[in-house]
Amino acid sequence: RQMKRRAFNRSLRQNLGRRICQRREELGLTQRGLTKLADMSSQRQVWDIEHGLTGMNVETARRVAKALDWSLSQLFKGL
């Protein structure tokens, strides 16, 4: 059961990461640009999120959504 949960969480992170990457590119932002706009600690954090290697807490998700000119619900839409 725990393995299924991990696989689900990984899939969710990967799908969210793809959405973030796609939106960032639509807006013409680099990972570095998103890092600055979302007041994140490092460009590596953005890379990890976009590749589904790590998740985000609610505050980081809020800042990322704002930087991408989205609401939180738009960020998670369809996931």
PDB file of N, CA, C and O in Angstrom, residues 10-38 40 42-79:
ATOM      1  N   ARG A  10       4.833  10.423  -6.553  1.00  0.00           N
ATOM      2  CA  ARG A  10       5.855  10.698  -7.568  1.00  0.00           C
ATOM      3  C   ARG A  10       5.181  11.140  -8.868  1.00  0.00           C
ATOM      4  O   ARG A  10       5.600  12.107  -9.497  1.00  0.00           O
ATOM      5  N   SER A  11       4.116  10.446  -9.258  1.00  0.00           N
ATOM      6  CA  SER A  11       3.393  10.801 -10.473  1.00  0.00           C
ATOM      7  C   SER A  11       2.789  12.201 -10.358  1.00  0.00           C
ATOM      8  O   SER A  11       2.845  12.993 -11.307  1.00  0.00           O
ATOM      9  N   LEU A  12       2.227  12.506  -9.216  1.00  0.00           N
ATOM     10  CA  LEU A  12       1.649  13.830  -8.986  1.00  0.00           C
ATOM     11  C   LEU A  12       2.729  14.905  -9.076  1.00  0.00           C
ATOM     12  O   LEU A  12       2.553  15.929  -9.743  1.00  0.00           O
ATOM     13  N   ARG A  13       3.874  14.672  -8.440  1.00  0.00           N
ATOM     14  CA  ARG A  13       4.979  15.640  -8.497  1.00  0.00           C
ATOM     15  C   ARG A  13       5.469  15.824  -9.933  1.00  0.00           C
ATOM     16  O   ARG A  13       5.747  16.947 -10.350  1.00  0.00           O
ATOM     17  N   GLN A  14       5.568  14.739 -10.675  1.00  0.00           N
ATOM     18  CA  GLN A  14       6.034  14.834 -12.065  1.00  0.00           C
ATOM     19  C   GLN A  14       5.054  15.616 -12.925  1.00  0.00           C
ATOM     20  O   GLN A  14       5.465  16.462 -13.733  1.00  0.00           O
ATOM     21  N   ASN A  15       3.767  15.354 -12.767  1.00  0.00           N
ATOM     22  CA  ASN A  15       2.752  16.081 -13.542  1.00  0.00           C
ATOM     23  C   ASN A  15       2.741  17.559 -13.183  1.00  0.00           C
ATOM     24  O   ASN A  15       2.651  18.420 -14.060  1.00  0.00           O
ATOM     25  N   LEU A  16       2.839  17.858 -11.898  1.00  0.00           N
ATOM     26  CA  LEU A  16       2.881  19.249 -11.467  1.00  0.00           C
ATOM     27  C   LEU A  16       4.137  19.927 -12.008  1.00  0.00           C
ATOM     28  O   LEU A  16       4.078  21.055 -12.511  1.00  0.00           O
ATOM     29  N   GLY A  17       5.253  19.237 -11.941  1.00  0.00           N
ATOM     30  CA  GLY A  17       6.506  19.788 -12.457  1.00  0.00           C
ATOM     31  C   GLY A  17       6.438  20.105 -13.935  1.00  0.00           C
ATOM     32  O   GLY A  17       6.914  21.151 -14.386  1.00  0.00           O
ATOM     33  N   ARG A  18       5.808  19.225 -14.707  1.00  0.00           N
ATOM     34  CA  ARG A  18       5.646  19.472 -16.145  1.00  0.00           C
ATOM     35  C   ARG A  18       4.775  20.695 -16.391  1.00  0.00           C
ATOM     36  O   ARG A  18       5.062  21.497 -17.276  1.00  0.00           O
ATOM     37  N   ARG A  19       3.700  20.845 -15.592  1.00  0.00           N
ATOM     38  CA  ARG A  19       2.830  22.023 -15.745  1.00  0.00           C
ATOM     39  C   ARG A  19       3.600  23.307 -15.449  1.00  0.00           C
ATOM     40  O   ARG A  19       3.467  24.298 -16.168  1.00  0.00           O
ATOM     41  N   ILE A  20       4.388  23.274 -14.393  1.00  0.00           N
ATOM     42  CA  ILE A  20       5.168  24.455 -14.016  1.00  0.00           C
ATOM     43  C   ILE A  20       6.174  24.804 -15.110  1.00  0.00           C
ATOM     44  O   ILE A  20       6.293  25.963 -15.520  1.00  0.00           O
ATOM     45  N   CYS A  21       6.875  23.802 -15.606  1.00  0.00           N
ATOM     46  CA  CYS A  21       7.863  24.017 -16.658  1.00  0.00           C
ATOM     47  C   CYS A  21       7.203  24.578 -17.921  1.00  0.00           C
ATOM     48  O   CYS A  21       7.693  25.533 -18.524  1.00  0.00           O
ATOM     49  N   GLN A  22       6.093  23.987 -18.313  1.00  0.00           N
ATOM     50  CA  GLN A  22       5.390  24.431 -19.517  1.00  0.00           C
ATOM     51  C   GLN A  22       4.932  25.877 -19.367  1.00  0.00           C
ATOM     52  O   GLN A  22       5.127  26.693 -20.276  1.00  0.00           O
ATOM     53  N   ARG A  23       4.344  26.200 -18.231  1.00  0.00           N
ATOM     54  CA  ARG A  23       3.867  27.568 -18.005  1.00  0.00           C
ATOM     55  C   ARG A  23       5.044  28.548 -17.964  1.00  0.00           C
ATOM     56  O   ARG A  23       4.974  29.641 -18.535  1.00  0.00           O
ATOM     57  N   ARG A  24       6.105  28.165 -17.295  1.00  0.00           N
ATOM     58  CA  ARG A  24       7.293  29.022 -17.214  1.00  0.00           C
ATOM     59  C   ARG A  24       7.804  29.341 -18.615  1.00  0.00           C
ATOM     60  O   ARG A  24       8.097  30.496 -18.939  1.00  0.00           O
ATOM     61  N   GLU A  25       7.886  28.318 -19.463  1.00  0.00           N
ATOM     62  CA  GLU A  25       8.363  28.515 -20.830  1.00  0.00           C
ATOM     63  C   GLU A  25       7.389  29.353 -21.654  1.00  0.00           C
ATOM     64  O   GLU A  25       7.816  30.181 -22.468  1.00  0.00           O
ATOM     65  N   GLU A  26       6.073  29.160 -21.445  1.00  0.00           N
ATOM     66  CA  GLU A  26       5.072  29.983 -22.138  1.00  0.00           C
ATOM     67  C   GLU A  26       5.272  31.458 -21.821  1.00  0.00           C
ATOM     68  O   GLU A  26       5.065  32.322 -22.679  1.00  0.00           O
ATOM     69  N   LEU A  27       5.661  31.739 -20.586  1.00  0.00           N
ATOM     70  CA  LEU A  27       5.864  33.122 -20.151  1.00  0.00           C
ATOM     71  C   LEU A  27       7.259  33.646 -20.500  1.00  0.00           C
ATOM     72  O   LEU A  27       7.567  34.811 -20.228  1.00  0.00           O
ATOM     73  N   GLY A  28       8.090  32.797 -21.079  1.00  0.00           N
ATOM     74  CA  GLY A  28       9.430  33.215 -21.458  1.00  0.00           C
ATOM     75  C   GLY A  28      10.371  33.369 -20.276  1.00  0.00           C
ATOM     76  O   GLY A  28      11.360  34.100 -20.358  1.00  0.00           O
ATOM     77  N   LEU A  29      10.076  32.665 -19.192  1.00  0.00           N
ATOM     78  CA  LEU A  29      10.916  32.727 -17.997  1.00  0.00           C
ATOM     79  C   LEU A  29      11.960  31.624 -18.009  1.00  0.00           C
ATOM     80  O   LEU A  29      11.689  30.515 -18.468  1.00  0.00           O
ATOM     81  N   THR A  30      13.116  31.913 -17.495  1.00  0.00           N
ATOM     82  CA  THR A  30      14.120  30.887 -17.251  1.00  0.00           C
ATOM     83  C   THR A  30      13.879  30.325 -15.856  1.00  0.00           C
ATOM     84  O   THR A  30      13.108  30.885 -15.063  1.00  0.00           O
ATOM     85  N   GLN A  31      14.547  29.234 -15.538  1.00  0.00           N
ATOM     86  CA  GLN A  31      14.461  28.708 -14.169  1.00  0.00           C
ATOM     87  C   GLN A  31      14.992  29.736 -13.183  1.00  0.00           C
ATOM     88  O   GLN A  31      14.434  29.917 -12.111  1.00  0.00           O
ATOM     89  N   ARG A  32      16.044  30.415 -13.556  1.00  0.00           N
ATOM     90  CA  ARG A  32      16.604  31.456 -12.689  1.00  0.00           C
ATOM     91  C   ARG A  32      15.583  32.581 -12.467  1.00  0.00           C
ATOM     92  O   ARG A  32      15.438  33.091 -11.361  1.00  0.00           O
ATOM     93  N   GLY A  33      14.878  32.949 -13.535  1.00  0.00           N
ATOM     94  CA  GLY A  33      13.852  33.988 -13.420  1.00  0.00           C
ATOM     95  C   GLY A  33      12.736  33.573 -12.484  1.00  0.00           C
ATOM     96  O   GLY A  33      12.272  34.374 -11.659  1.00  0.00           O
ATOM     97  N   LEU A  34      12.287  32.326 -12.605  1.00  0.00           N
ATOM     98  CA  LEU A  34      11.245  31.826 -11.712  1.00  0.00           C
ATOM     99  C   LEU A  34      11.748  31.781 -10.272  1.00  0.00           C
ATOM    100  O   LEU A  34      11.021  32.123  -9.340  1.00  0.00           O
ATOM    101  N   THR A  35      13.001  31.388 -10.109  1.00  0.00           N
ATOM    102  CA  THR A  35      13.596  31.351  -8.769  1.00  0.00           C
ATOM    103  C   THR A  35      13.494  32.718  -8.106  1.00  0.00           C
ATOM    104  O   THR A  35      13.089  32.827  -6.944  1.00  0.00           O
ATOM    105  N   LYS A  36      13.832  33.755  -8.852  1.00  0.00           N
ATOM    106  CA  LYS A  36      13.801  35.112  -8.301  1.00  0.00           C
ATOM    107  C   LYS A  36      12.369  35.584  -8.055  1.00  0.00           C
ATOM    108  O   LYS A  36      12.063  36.129  -6.991  1.00  0.00           O
ATOM    109  N   LEU A  37      11.493  35.385  -9.037  1.00  0.00           N
ATOM    110  CA  LEU A  37      10.111  35.859  -8.899  1.00  0.00           C
ATOM    111  C   LEU A  37       9.370  35.162  -7.759  1.00  0.00           C
ATOM    112  O   LEU A  37       8.527  35.767  -7.094  1.00  0.00           O
ATOM    113  N   ALA A  38       9.671  33.887  -7.553  1.00  0.00           N
ATOM    114  CA  ALA A  38       8.979  33.117  -6.513  1.00  0.00           C
ATOM    115  C   ALA A  38       9.744  33.147  -5.188  1.00  0.00           C
ATOM    116  O   ALA A  38       9.345  32.474  -4.238  1.00  0.00           O
ATOM    117  N   MET A  40      12.544  31.863  -4.253  1.00  0.00           N
ATOM    118  CA  MET A  40      12.955  30.512  -3.869  1.00  0.00           C
ATOM    119  C   MET A  40      14.441  30.510  -3.533  1.00  0.00           C
ATOM    120  O   MET A  40      15.173  31.416  -3.918  1.00  0.00           O
ATOM    121  N   SER A  42      16.970  28.475  -4.466  1.00  0.00           N
ATOM    122  CA  SER A  42      17.971  28.201  -5.492  1.00  0.00           C
ATOM    123  C   SER A  42      17.307  27.744  -6.789  1.00  0.00           C
ATOM    124  O   SER A  42      16.182  27.244  -6.789  1.00  0.00           O
ATOM    125  N   GLN A  43      18.049  27.925  -7.866  1.00  0.00           N
ATOM    126  CA  GLN A  43      17.582  27.437  -9.161  1.00  0.00           C
ATOM    127  C   GLN A  43      17.451  25.924  -9.129  1.00  0.00           C
ATOM    128  O   GLN A  43      16.571  25.347  -9.781  1.00  0.00           O
ATOM    129  N   ARG A  44      18.284  25.259  -8.355  1.00  0.00           N
ATOM    130  CA  ARG A  44      18.214  23.793  -8.232  1.00  0.00           C
ATOM    131  C   ARG A  44      16.859  23.362  -7.674  1.00  0.00           C
ATOM    132  O   ARG A  44      16.312  22.329  -8.067  1.00  0.00           O
ATOM    133  N   GLN A  45      16.298  24.149  -6.774  1.00  0.00           N
ATOM    134  CA  GLN A  45      14.982  23.832  -6.210  1.00  0.00           C
ATOM    135  C   GLN A  45      13.937  23.835  -7.327  1.00  0.00           C
ATOM    136  O   GLN A  45      13.091  22.938  -7.394  1.00  0.00           O
ATOM    137  N   VAL A  46      13.997  24.817  -8.216  1.00  0.00           N
ATOM    138  CA  VAL A  46      13.066  24.870  -9.354  1.00  0.00           C
ATOM    139  C   VAL A  46      13.275  23.647 -10.243  1.00  0.00           C
ATOM    140  O   VAL A  46      12.314  22.992 -10.652  1.00  0.00           O
ATOM    141  N   TRP A  47      14.535  23.316 -10.527  1.00  0.00           N
ATOM    142  CA  TRP A  47      14.839  22.157 -11.371  1.00  0.00           C
ATOM    143  C   TRP A  47      14.276  20.891 -10.749  1.00  0.00           C
ATOM    144  O   TRP A  47      13.642  20.069 -11.429  1.00  0.00           O
ATOM    145  N   ASP A  48      14.491  20.717  -9.456  1.00  0.00           N
ATOM    146  CA  ASP A  48      13.990  19.525  -8.758  1.00  0.00           C
ATOM    147  C   ASP A  48      12.470  19.438  -8.813  1.00  0.00           C
ATOM    148  O   ASP A  48      11.909  18.360  -9.026  1.00  0.00           O
ATOM    149  N   ILE A  49      11.802  20.559  -8.639  1.00  0.00           N
ATOM    150  CA  ILE A  49      10.332  20.582  -8.693  1.00  0.00           C
ATOM    151  C   ILE A  49       9.862  20.256 -10.108  1.00  0.00           C
ATOM    152  O   ILE A  49       8.965  19.432 -10.305  1.00  0.00           O
ATOM    153  N   GLU A  50      10.473  20.886 -11.108  1.00  0.00           N
ATOM    154  CA  GLU A  50      10.054  20.652 -12.493  1.00  0.00           C
ATOM    155  C   GLU A  50      10.297  19.209 -12.936  1.00  0.00           C
ATOM    156  O   GLU A  50       9.599  18.710 -13.812  1.00  0.00           O
ATOM    157  N   HIS A  51      11.246  18.551 -12.323  1.00  0.00           N
ATOM    158  CA  HIS A  51      11.532  17.159 -12.676  1.00  0.00           C
ATOM    159  C   HIS A  51      10.876  16.162 -11.727  1.00  0.00           C
ATOM    160  O   HIS A  51      11.149  14.963 -11.797  1.00  0.00           O
ATOM    161  N   GLY A  52      10.015  16.640 -10.860  1.00  0.00           N
ATOM    162  CA  GLY A  52       9.257  15.763  -9.979  1.00  0.00           C
ATOM    163  C   GLY A  52      10.069  15.113  -8.879  1.00  0.00           C
ATOM    164  O   GLY A  52       9.646  14.126  -8.290  1.00  0.00           O
ATOM    165  N   LEU A  53      11.245  15.666  -8.594  1.00  0.00           N
ATOM    166  CA  LEU A  53      12.104  15.063  -7.581  1.00  0.00           C
ATOM    167  C   LEU A  53      11.754  15.511  -6.168  1.00  0.00           C
ATOM    168  O   LEU A  53      12.114  14.842  -5.200  1.00  0.00           O
ATOM    169  N   THR A  54      11.087  16.629  -6.066  1.00  0.00           N
ATOM    170  CA  THR A  54      10.690  17.139  -4.759  1.00  0.00           C
ATOM    171  C   THR A  54       9.343  17.831  -4.873  1.00  0.00           C
ATOM    172  O   THR A  54       8.962  18.286  -5.953  1.00  0.00           O
ATOM    173  N   GLY A  55       8.650  17.895  -3.777  1.00  0.00           N
ATOM    174  CA  GLY A  55       7.383  18.596  -3.737  1.00  0.00           C
ATOM    175  C   GLY A  55       7.575  20.011  -3.201  1.00  0.00           C
ATOM    176  O   GLY A  55       8.701  20.484  -3.062  1.00  0.00           O
ATOM    177  N   MET A  56       6.466  20.651  -2.902  1.00  0.00           N
ATOM    178  CA  MET A  56       6.496  22.009  -2.374  1.00  0.00           C
ATOM    179  C   MET A  56       5.549  22.095  -1.194  1.00  0.00           C
ATOM    180  O   MET A  56       4.524  21.430  -1.181  1.00  0.00           O
ATOM    181  N   ASN A  57       5.891  22.965  -0.264  1.00  0.00           N
ATOM    182  CA  ASN A  57       4.915  23.254   0.781  1.00  0.00           C
ATOM    183  C   ASN A  57       3.921  24.280   0.227  1.00  0.00           C
ATOM    184  O   ASN A  57       4.102  24.805  -0.888  1.00  0.00           O
ATOM    185  N   VAL A  58       2.889  24.568   0.977  1.00  0.00           N
ATOM    186  CA  VAL A  58       1.824  25.449   0.498  1.00  0.00           C
ATOM    187  C   VAL A  58       2.349  26.849   0.193  1.00  0.00           C
ATOM    188  O   VAL A  58       1.982  27.455  -0.817  1.00  0.00           O
ATOM    189  N   GLU A  59       3.221  27.358   1.025  1.00  0.00           N
ATOM    190  CA  GLU A  59       3.752  28.705   0.815  1.00  0.00           C
ATOM    191  C   GLU A  59       4.571  28.782  -0.473  1.00  0.00           C
ATOM    192  O   GLU A  59       4.436  29.733  -1.249  1.00  0.00           O
ATOM    193  N   THR A  60       5.399  27.796  -0.724  1.00  0.00           N
ATOM    194  CA  THR A  60       6.179  27.781  -1.962  1.00  0.00           C
ATOM    195  C   THR A  60       5.258  27.656  -3.166  1.00  0.00           C
ATOM    196  O   THR A  60       5.439  28.349  -4.172  1.00  0.00           O
ATOM    197  N   ALA A  61       4.265  26.795  -3.078  1.00  0.00           N
ATOM    198  CA  ALA A  61       3.300  26.639  -4.176  1.00  0.00           C
ATOM    199  C   ALA A  61       2.582  27.956  -4.448  1.00  0.00           C
ATOM    200  O   ALA A  61       2.371  28.327  -5.606  1.00  0.00           O
ATOM    201  N   ARG A  62       2.228  28.685  -3.406  1.00  0.00           N
ATOM    202  CA  ARG A  62       1.563  29.984  -3.569  1.00  0.00           C
ATOM    203  C   ARG A  62       2.469  30.963  -4.300  1.00  0.00           C
ATOM    204  O   ARG A  62       2.041  31.651  -5.220  1.00  0.00           O
ATOM    205  N   ARG A  63       3.746  31.003  -3.912  1.00  0.00           N
ATOM    206  CA  ARG A  63       4.691  31.924  -4.558  1.00  0.00           C
ATOM    207  C   ARG A  63       4.952  31.534  -6.012  1.00  0.00           C
ATOM    208  O   ARG A  63       5.051  32.402  -6.891  1.00  0.00           O
ATOM    209  N   VAL A  64       5.060  30.234  -6.272  1.00  0.00           N
ATOM    210  CA  VAL A  64       5.261  29.762  -7.649  1.00  0.00           C
ATOM    211  C   VAL A  64       4.045  30.124  -8.502  1.00  0.00           C
ATOM    212  O   VAL A  64       4.189  30.643  -9.616  1.00  0.00           O
ATOM    213  N   ALA A  65       2.863  29.864  -7.990  1.00  0.00           N
ATOM    214  CA  ALA A  65       1.641  30.199  -8.729  1.00  0.00           C
ATOM    215  C   ALA A  65       1.604  31.691  -9.048  1.00  0.00           C
ATOM    216  O   ALA A  65       1.324  32.084 -10.191  1.00  0.00           O
ATOM    217  N   LYS A  66       1.899  32.511  -8.074  1.00  0.00           N
ATOM    218  CA  LYS A  66       1.890  33.967  -8.291  1.00  0.00           C
ATOM    219  C   LYS A  66       2.916  34.369  -9.346  1.00  0.00           C
ATOM    220  O   LYS A  66       2.626  35.176 -10.229  1.00  0.00           O
ATOM    221  N   ALA A  67       4.115  33.785  -9.280  1.00  0.00           N
ATOM    222  CA  ALA A  67       5.159  34.093 -10.259  1.00  0.00           C
ATOM    223  C   ALA A  67       4.745  33.684 -11.667  1.00  0.00           C
ATOM    224  O   ALA A  67       5.150  34.309 -12.652  1.00  0.00           O
ATOM    225  N   LEU A  68       3.928  32.644 -11.769  1.00  0.00           N
ATOM    226  CA  LEU A  68       3.445  32.160 -13.066  1.00  0.00           C
ATOM    227  C   LEU A  68       2.134  32.821 -13.474  1.00  0.00           C
ATOM    228  O   LEU A  68       1.525  32.445 -14.471  1.00  0.00           O
ATOM    229  N   ASP A  69       1.708  33.822 -12.685  1.00  0.00           N
ATOM    230  CA  ASP A  69       0.454  34.549 -12.931  1.00  0.00           C
ATOM    231  C   ASP A  69      -0.744  33.608 -12.919  1.00  0.00           C
ATOM    232  O   ASP A  69      -1.636  33.689 -13.750  1.00  0.00           O
ATOM    233  N   TRP A  70      -0.729  32.682 -11.969  1.00  0.00           N
ATOM    234  CA  TRP A  70      -1.804  31.720 -11.759  1.00  0.00           C
ATOM    235  C   TRP A  70      -2.281  31.796 -10.322  1.00  0.00           C
ATOM    236  O   TRP A  70      -1.534  32.204  -9.430  1.00  0.00           O
ATOM    237  N   SER A  71      -3.489  31.323 -10.106  1.00  0.00           N
ATOM    238  CA  SER A  71      -3.981  31.095  -8.739  1.00  0.00           C
ATOM    239  C   SER A  71      -3.495  29.710  -8.312  1.00  0.00           C
ATOM    240  O   SER A  71      -3.024  28.922  -9.162  1.00  0.00           O
ATOM    241  N   LEU A  72      -3.618  29.413  -7.035  1.00  0.00           N
ATOM    242  CA  LEU A  72      -3.261  28.060  -6.579  1.00  0.00           C
ATOM    243  C   LEU A  72      -4.108  27.008  -7.271  1.00  0.00           C
ATOM    244  O   LEU A  72      -3.592  25.956  -7.658  1.00  0.00           O
ATOM    245  N   SER A  73      -5.379  27.291  -7.471  1.00  0.00           N
ATOM    246  CA  SER A  73      -6.236  26.294  -8.119  1.00  0.00           C
ATOM    247  C   SER A  73      -5.823  26.082  -9.578  1.00  0.00           C
ATOM    248  O   SER A  73      -5.873  24.963 -10.080  1.00  0.00           O
ATOM    249  N   GLN A  74      -5.361  27.137 -10.253  1.00  0.00           N
ATOM    250  CA  GLN A  74      -4.873  26.976 -11.625  1.00  0.00           C
ATOM    251  C   GLN A  74      -3.588  26.134 -11.649  1.00  0.00           C
ATOM    252  O   GLN A  74      -3.393  25.331 -12.554  1.00  0.00           O
ATOM    253  N   LEU A  75      -2.739  26.327 -10.645  1.00  0.00           N
ATOM    254  CA  LEU A  75      -1.496  25.567 -10.572  1.00  0.00           C
ATOM    255  C   LEU A  75      -1.773  24.068 -10.498  1.00  0.00           C
ATOM    256  O   LEU A  75      -1.121  23.278 -11.158  1.00  0.00           O
ATOM    257  N   PHE A  76      -2.782  23.695  -9.714  1.00  0.00           N
ATOM    258  CA  PHE A  76      -3.080  22.273  -9.491  1.00  0.00           C
ATOM    259  C   PHE A  76      -4.197  21.725 -10.382  1.00  0.00           C
ATOM    260  O   PHE A  76      -4.575  20.573 -10.255  1.00  0.00           O
ATOM    261  N   LYS A  77      -4.689  22.538 -11.302  1.00  0.00           N
ATOM    262  CA  LYS A  77      -5.802  22.133 -12.170  1.00  0.00           C
ATOM    263  C   LYS A  77      -5.464  20.865 -12.960  1.00  0.00           C
ATOM    264  O   LYS A  77      -4.406  20.756 -13.556  1.00  0.00           O
ATOM    265  N   GLY A  78      -6.370  19.919 -12.916  1.00  0.00           N
ATOM    266  CA  GLY A  78      -6.218  18.702 -13.704  1.00  0.00           C
ATOM    267  C   GLY A  78      -5.314  17.641 -13.095  1.00  0.00           C
ATOM    268  O   GLY A  78      -5.065  16.621 -13.706  1.00  0.00           O
ATOM    269  N   LEU A  79      -4.806  17.914 -11.918  1.00  0.00           N
ATOM    270  CA  LEU A  79      -3.914  16.933 -11.299  1.00  0.00           C
ATOM    271  C   LEU A  79      -4.708  16.045 -10.433  1.00  0.00           C
ATOM    272  O   LEU A  79      -5.107  15.440  -9.906  1.00  0.00           O
TER     273      LEU A  79
END
